[in-house]
Short mmCIF file of C-alpha atoms in Angstrom, two decimals:
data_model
loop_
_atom_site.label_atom_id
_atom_site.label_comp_id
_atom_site.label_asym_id
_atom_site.label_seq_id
_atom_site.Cartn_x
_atom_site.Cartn_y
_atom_site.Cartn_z
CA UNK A 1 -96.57 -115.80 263.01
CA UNK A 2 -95.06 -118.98 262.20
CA UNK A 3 -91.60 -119.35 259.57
CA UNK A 4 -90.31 -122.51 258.56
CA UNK A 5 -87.02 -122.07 256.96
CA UNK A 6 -85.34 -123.93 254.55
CA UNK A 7 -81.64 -124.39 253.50
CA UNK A 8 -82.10 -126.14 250.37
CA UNK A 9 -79.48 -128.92 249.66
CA UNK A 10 -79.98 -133.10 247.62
CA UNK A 11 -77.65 -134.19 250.80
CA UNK A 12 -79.64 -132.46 253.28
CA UNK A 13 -82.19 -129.74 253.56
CA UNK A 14 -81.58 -127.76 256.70
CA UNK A 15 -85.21 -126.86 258.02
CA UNK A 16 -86.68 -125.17 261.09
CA UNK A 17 -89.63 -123.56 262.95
CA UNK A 18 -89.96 -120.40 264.79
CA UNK A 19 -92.65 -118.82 266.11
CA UNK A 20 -92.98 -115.04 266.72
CA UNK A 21 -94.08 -111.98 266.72
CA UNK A 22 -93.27 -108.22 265.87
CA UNK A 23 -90.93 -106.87 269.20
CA UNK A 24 -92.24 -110.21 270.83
CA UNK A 25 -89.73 -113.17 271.84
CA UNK A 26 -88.83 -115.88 269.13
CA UNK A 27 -89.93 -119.56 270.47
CA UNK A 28 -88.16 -122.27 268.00
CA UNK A 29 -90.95 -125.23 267.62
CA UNK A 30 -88.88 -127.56 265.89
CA UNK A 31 -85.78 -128.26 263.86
CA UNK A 32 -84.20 -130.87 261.75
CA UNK A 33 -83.06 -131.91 257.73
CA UNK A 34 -84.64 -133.86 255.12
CA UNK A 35 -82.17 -135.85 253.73
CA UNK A 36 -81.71 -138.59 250.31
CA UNK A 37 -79.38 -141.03 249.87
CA UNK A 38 -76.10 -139.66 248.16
CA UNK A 39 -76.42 -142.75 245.45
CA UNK A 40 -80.16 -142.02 244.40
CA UNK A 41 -80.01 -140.95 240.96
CA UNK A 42 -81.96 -137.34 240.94
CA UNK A 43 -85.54 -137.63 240.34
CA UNK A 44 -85.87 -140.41 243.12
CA UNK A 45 -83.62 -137.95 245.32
CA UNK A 46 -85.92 -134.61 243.99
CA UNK A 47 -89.24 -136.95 245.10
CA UNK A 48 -87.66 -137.60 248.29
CA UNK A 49 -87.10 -133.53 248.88
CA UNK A 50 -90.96 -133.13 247.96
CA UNK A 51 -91.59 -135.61 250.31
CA UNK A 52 -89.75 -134.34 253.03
CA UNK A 53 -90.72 -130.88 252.57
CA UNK A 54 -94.13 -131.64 252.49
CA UNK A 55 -94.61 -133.45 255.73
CA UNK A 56 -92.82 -130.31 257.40
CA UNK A 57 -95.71 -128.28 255.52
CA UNK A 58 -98.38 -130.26 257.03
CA UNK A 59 -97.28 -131.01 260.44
CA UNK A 60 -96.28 -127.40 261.22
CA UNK A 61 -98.27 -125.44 259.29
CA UNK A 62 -96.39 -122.08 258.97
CA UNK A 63 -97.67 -118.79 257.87
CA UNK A 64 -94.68 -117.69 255.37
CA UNK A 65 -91.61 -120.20 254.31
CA UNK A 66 -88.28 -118.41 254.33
CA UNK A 67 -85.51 -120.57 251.23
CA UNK A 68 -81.86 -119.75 250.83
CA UNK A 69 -81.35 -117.54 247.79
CA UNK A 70 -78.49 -119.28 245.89
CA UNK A 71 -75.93 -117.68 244.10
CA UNK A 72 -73.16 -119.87 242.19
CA UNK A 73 -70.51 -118.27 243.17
CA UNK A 74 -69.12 -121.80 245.53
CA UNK A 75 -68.60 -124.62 244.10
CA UNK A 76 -70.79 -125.49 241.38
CA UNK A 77 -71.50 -128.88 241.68
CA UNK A 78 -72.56 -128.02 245.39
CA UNK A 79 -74.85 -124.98 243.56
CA UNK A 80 -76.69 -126.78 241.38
CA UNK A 81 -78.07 -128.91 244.18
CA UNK A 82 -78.87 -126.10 245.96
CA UNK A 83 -80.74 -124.94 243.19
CA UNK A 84 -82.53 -128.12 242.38
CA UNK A 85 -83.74 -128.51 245.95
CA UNK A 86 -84.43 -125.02 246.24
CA UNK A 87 -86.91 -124.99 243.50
CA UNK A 88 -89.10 -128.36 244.97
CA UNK A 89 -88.96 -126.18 247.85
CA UNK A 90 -90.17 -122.74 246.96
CA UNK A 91 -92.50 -124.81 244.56
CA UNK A 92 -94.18 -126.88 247.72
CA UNK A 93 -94.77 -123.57 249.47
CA UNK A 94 -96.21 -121.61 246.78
CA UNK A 95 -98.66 -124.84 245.48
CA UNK A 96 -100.02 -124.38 248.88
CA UNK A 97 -100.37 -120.37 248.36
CA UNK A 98 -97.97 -119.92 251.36
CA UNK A 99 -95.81 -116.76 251.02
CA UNK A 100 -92.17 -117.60 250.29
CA UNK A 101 -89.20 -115.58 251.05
CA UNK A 102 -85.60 -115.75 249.52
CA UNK A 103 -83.01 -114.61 251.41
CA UNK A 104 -79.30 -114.26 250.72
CA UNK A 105 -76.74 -116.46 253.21
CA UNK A 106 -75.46 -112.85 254.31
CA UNK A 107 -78.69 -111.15 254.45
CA UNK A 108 -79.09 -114.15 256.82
CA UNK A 109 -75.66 -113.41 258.76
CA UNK A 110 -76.42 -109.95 258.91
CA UNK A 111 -79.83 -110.40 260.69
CA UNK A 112 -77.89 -112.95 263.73
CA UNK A 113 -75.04 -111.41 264.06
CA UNK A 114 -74.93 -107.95 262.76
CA UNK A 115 -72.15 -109.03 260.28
CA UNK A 116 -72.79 -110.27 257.14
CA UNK A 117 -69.55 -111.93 256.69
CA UNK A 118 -70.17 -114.00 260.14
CA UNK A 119 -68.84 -117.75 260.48
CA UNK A 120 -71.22 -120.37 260.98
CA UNK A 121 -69.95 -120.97 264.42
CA UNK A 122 -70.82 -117.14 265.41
CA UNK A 123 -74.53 -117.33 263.56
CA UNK A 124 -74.99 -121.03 265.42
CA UNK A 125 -73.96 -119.30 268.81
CA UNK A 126 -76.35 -116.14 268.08
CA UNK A 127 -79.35 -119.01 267.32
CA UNK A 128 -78.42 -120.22 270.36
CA UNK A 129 -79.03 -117.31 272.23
CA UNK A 130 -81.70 -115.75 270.72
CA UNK A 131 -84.00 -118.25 271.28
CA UNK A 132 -82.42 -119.61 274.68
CA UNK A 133 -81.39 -122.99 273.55
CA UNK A 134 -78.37 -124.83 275.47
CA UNK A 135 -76.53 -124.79 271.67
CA UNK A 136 -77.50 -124.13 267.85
CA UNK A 137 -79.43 -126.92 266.34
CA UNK A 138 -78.27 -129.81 264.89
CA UNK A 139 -77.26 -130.56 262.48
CA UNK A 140 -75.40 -127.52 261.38
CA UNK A 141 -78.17 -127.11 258.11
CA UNK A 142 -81.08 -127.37 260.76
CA UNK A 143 -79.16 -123.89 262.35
CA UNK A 144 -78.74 -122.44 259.10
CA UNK A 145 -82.80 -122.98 258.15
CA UNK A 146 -83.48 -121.81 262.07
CA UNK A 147 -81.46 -118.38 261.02
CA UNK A 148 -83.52 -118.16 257.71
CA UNK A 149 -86.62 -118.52 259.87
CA UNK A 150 -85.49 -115.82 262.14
CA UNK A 151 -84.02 -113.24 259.18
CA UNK A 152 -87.47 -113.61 257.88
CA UNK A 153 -89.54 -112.88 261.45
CA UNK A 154 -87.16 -110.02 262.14
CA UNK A 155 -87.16 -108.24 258.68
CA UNK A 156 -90.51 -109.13 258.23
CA UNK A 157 -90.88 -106.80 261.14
CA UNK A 158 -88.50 -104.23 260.03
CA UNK A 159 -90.43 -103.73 256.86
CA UNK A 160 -93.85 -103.87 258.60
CA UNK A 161 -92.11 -100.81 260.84
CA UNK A 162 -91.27 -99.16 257.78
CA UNK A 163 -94.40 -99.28 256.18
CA UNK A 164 -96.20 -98.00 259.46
CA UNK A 165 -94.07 -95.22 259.79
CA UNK A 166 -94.91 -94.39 255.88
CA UNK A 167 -98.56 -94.86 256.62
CA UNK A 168 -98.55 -92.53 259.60
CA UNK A 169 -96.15 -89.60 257.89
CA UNK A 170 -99.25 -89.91 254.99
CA UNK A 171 -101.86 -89.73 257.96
CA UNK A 172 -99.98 -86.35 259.15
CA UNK A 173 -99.60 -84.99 255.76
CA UNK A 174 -103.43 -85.72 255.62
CA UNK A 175 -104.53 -84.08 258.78
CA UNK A 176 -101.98 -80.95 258.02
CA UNK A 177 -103.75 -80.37 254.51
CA UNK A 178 -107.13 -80.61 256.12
CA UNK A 179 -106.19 -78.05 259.03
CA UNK A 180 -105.27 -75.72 256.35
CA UNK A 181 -108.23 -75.95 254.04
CA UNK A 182 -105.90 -77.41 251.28
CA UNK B 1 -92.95 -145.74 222.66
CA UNK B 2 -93.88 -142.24 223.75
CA UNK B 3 -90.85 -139.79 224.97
CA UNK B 4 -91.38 -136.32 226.06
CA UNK B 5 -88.35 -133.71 225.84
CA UNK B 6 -87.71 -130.75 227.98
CA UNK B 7 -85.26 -128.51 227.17
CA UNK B 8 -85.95 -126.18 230.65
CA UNK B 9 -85.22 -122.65 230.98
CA UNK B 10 -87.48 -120.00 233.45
CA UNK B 11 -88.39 -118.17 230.37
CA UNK B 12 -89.01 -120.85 228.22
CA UNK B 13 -89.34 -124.49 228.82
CA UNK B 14 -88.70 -126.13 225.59
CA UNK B 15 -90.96 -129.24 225.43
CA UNK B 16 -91.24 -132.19 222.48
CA UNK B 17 -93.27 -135.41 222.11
CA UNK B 18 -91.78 -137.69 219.37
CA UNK B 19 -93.50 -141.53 219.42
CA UNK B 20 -90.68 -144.40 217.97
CA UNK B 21 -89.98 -147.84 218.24
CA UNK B 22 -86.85 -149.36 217.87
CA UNK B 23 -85.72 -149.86 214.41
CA UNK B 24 -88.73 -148.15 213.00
CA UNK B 25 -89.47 -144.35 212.07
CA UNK B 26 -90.01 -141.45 214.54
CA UNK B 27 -92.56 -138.75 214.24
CA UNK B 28 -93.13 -135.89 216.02
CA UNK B 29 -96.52 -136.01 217.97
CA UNK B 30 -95.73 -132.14 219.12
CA UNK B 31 -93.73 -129.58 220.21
CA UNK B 32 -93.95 -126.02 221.43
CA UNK B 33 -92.81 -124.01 225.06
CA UNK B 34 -93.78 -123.62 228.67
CA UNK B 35 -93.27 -119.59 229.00
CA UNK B 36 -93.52 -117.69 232.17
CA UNK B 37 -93.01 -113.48 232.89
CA UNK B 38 -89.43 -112.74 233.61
CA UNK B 39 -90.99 -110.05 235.35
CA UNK B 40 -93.19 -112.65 238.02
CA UNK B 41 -91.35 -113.99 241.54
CA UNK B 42 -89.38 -116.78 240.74
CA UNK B 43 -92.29 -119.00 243.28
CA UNK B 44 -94.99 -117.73 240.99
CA UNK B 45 -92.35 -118.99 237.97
CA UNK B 46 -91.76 -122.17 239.35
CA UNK B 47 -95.24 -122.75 240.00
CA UNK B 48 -96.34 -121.88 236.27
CA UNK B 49 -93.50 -124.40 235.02
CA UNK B 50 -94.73 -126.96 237.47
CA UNK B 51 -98.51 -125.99 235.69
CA UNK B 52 -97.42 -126.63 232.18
CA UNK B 53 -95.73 -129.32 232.27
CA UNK B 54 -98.48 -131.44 234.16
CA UNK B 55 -100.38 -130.01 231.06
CA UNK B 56 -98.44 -131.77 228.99
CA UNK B 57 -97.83 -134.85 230.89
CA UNK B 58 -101.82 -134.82 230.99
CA UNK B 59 -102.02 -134.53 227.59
CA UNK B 60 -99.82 -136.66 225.77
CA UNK B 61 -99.22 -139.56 228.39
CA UNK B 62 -95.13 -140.30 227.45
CA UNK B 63 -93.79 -143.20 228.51
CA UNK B 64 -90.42 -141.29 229.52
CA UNK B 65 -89.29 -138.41 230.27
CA UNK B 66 -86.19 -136.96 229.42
CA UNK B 67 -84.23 -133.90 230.49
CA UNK B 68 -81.42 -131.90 229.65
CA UNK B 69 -78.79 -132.99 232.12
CA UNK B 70 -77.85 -128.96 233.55
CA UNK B 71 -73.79 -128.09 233.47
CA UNK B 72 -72.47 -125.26 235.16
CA UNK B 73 -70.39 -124.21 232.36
CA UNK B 74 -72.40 -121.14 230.93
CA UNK B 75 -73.74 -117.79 232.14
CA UNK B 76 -74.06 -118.56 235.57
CA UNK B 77 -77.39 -116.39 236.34
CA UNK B 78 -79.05 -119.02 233.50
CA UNK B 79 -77.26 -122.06 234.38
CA UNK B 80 -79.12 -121.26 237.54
CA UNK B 81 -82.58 -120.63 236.40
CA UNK B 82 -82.25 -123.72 234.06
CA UNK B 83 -81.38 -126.04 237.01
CA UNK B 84 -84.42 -125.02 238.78
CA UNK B 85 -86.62 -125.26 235.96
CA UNK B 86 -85.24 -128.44 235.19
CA UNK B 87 -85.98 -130.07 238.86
CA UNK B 88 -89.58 -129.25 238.55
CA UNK B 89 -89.60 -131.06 234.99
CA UNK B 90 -87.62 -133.68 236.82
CA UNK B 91 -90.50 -133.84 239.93
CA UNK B 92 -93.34 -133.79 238.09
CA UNK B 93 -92.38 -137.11 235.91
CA UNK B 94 -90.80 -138.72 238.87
CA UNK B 95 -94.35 -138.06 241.00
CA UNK B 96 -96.32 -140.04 238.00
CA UNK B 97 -93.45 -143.13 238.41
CA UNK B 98 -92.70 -142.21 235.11
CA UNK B 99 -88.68 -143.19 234.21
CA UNK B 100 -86.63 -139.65 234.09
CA UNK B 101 -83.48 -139.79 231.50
CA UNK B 102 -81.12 -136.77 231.57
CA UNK B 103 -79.09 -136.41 228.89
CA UNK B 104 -76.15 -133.81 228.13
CA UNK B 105 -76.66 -131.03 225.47
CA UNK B 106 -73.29 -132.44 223.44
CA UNK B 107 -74.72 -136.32 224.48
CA UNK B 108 -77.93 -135.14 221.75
CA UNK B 109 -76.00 -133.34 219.56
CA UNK B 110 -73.54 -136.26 218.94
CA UNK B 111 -77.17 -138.42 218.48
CA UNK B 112 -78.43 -136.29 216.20
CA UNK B 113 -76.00 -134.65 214.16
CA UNK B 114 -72.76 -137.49 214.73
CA UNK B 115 -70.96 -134.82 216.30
CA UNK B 116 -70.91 -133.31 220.10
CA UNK B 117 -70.09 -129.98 219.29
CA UNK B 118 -72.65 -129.31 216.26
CA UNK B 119 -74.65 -126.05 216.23
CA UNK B 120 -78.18 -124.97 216.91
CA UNK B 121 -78.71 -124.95 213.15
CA UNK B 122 -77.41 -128.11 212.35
CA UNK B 123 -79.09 -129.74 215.12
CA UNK B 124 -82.70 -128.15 213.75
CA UNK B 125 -81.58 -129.07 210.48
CA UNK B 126 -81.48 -132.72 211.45
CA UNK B 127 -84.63 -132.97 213.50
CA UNK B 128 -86.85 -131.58 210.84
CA UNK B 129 -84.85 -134.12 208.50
CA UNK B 130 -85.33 -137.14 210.89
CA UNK B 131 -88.96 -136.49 211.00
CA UNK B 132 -89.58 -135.40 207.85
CA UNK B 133 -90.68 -132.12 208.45
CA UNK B 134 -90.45 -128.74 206.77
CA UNK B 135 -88.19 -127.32 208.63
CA UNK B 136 -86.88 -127.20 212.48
CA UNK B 137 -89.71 -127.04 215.64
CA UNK B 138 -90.30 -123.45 216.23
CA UNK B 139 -89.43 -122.05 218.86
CA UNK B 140 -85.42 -122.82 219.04
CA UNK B 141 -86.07 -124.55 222.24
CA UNK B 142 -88.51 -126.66 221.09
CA UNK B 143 -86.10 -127.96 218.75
CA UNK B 144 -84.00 -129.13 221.55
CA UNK B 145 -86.66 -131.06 223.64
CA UNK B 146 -87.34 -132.90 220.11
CA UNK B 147 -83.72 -133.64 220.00
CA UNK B 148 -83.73 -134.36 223.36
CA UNK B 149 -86.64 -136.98 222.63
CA UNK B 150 -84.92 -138.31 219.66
CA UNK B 151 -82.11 -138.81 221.23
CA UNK B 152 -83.91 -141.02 224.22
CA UNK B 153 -85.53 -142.57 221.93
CA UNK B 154 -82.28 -143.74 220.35
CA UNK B 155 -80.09 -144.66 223.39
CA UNK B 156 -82.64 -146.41 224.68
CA UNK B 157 -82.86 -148.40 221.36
CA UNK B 158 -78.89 -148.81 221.32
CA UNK B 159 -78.52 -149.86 224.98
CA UNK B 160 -81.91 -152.20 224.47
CA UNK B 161 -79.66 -153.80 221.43
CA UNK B 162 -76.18 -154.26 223.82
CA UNK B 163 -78.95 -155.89 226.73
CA UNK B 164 -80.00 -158.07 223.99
CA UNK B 165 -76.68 -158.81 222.48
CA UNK B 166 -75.45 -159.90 225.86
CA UNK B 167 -78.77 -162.44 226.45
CA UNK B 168 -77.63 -163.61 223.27
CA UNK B 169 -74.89 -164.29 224.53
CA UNK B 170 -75.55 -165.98 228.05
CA UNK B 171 -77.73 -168.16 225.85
CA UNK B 172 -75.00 -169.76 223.71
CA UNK B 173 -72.38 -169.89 226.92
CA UNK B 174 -75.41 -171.78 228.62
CA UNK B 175 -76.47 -173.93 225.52
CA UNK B 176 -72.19 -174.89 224.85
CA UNK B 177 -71.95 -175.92 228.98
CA UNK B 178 -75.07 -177.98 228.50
CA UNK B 179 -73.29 -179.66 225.17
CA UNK B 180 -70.16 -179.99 226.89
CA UNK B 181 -71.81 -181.98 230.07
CA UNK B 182 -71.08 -178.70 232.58
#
């Protein structure tokens, strides 16, 4: 299964692919940022997002797109770029019919590094080593979309566990009420 | 001149088409909402705001587009929603090379009404006066992407007079050099 994840921003737009598998070893295939020129007045910089975000779409060709849920609790300037860029994003996956994911910045943490509350350096050295690169993507918004990518592979895989295990309690319950005539 | 208004919002997209020309009357051409379930993903959201308002693009064929320009002084949960809204309205006029205005909620009010911090009702009561009609675009937020309109409409018309006034203006520097042997 293929992620690309995205870590929406109008300055840059963290993105990155990663290619895995349940219990299988994460590969990253590629990692980078779409950016737009700080002086572009919105809809030229919104266009350029699209853009962007569309040519990562259809060289890579993932399976699911994993996008930063924002909350506006930073600054709020900052958030309502996040936002805007979010949405092109999470709209350019779902035209295509491509599941997307949101996932909080600690959800995130908590998937690397066991701590939601992690730094950026600690969740940049846990990309790092979970996918056996030298050091965490650049730049630091490509790590951050790499993370997203991985949250979403591992959780993914966490909730596929869960609903196996659910499956195979019902399969028991089944076999039990059988054995006894019920 | 042709100017569709969006007021955005997840729930409701409030959208307005008002045709004017400078100095001479407005009327309304329509007005009415882009709705989508609070109860649907917010990609499935997005996607259904991204749906309606190419319907209306399709339909009506404005010659501008213009916005309401998203603060992050309100309830911050809608502030959000209406940001993302808003940069799908925003990216589906931009994509046509159609020009995008945004314009502040108090920048129409003080447009319409004379004053920046007039209500909802005095702002309806206005529109439906300005365009002779019964009473104010139903629903509320229809209202405000005819305001919006109206308001583009009328910017545009003050800040083509100032361009004009200042080609005026060149003219009669250039004409008193050419008098004066400069």
């Amino acid at each position: 299964m293929r992620v690309l994840g995205i870590d929406p921003g109008l300055t840059r737009c963290g993105v990155g692919v990663v290619d895995g598998s349940v219990g299988g070893t994460l590969t990253m295939v590629a990692a980078g940022a779409v950016r737009t020129p700080a002086d572009d007045e919105l809809p030229a910089r919104l266009l350029g997002i699209e853009r962007g975000v569309e040519q990562w779409l259809d060289e890579h060709r993932p399976d699911a797109v994993a996008v930063e849920r924002v909350f506006a609790q930073h600054n709020v300037r900052t958030v309502m770029g996040t936002a805007q860029a979010g949405a092109i994003a999470v709209v350019c996956a779902a035209r295509r019919g491509l599941p997307v994911a949101l996932h909080t910045p600690s959800e995130v943490k908590a998937a690397i590094t066991g701590s939601g509350r992690a730094d950026k350096a600690q969740v940049g050295a846990m990309v790092a080593r979970i996918l056996r690169l030298d050091g965490p993507p650049r730049p630091a918004d490509a790590a951050d979309a790499v993370a997203l990518a991985i949250c979403h592979l591992w959780r993914g895989s966490a909730q596929a566990r869960v609903a196996r295990a659910r499956q195979e309690f019902a399969r028991r319950i089944e076999l039990a009420r059988q054995a006894n005539g019920l």
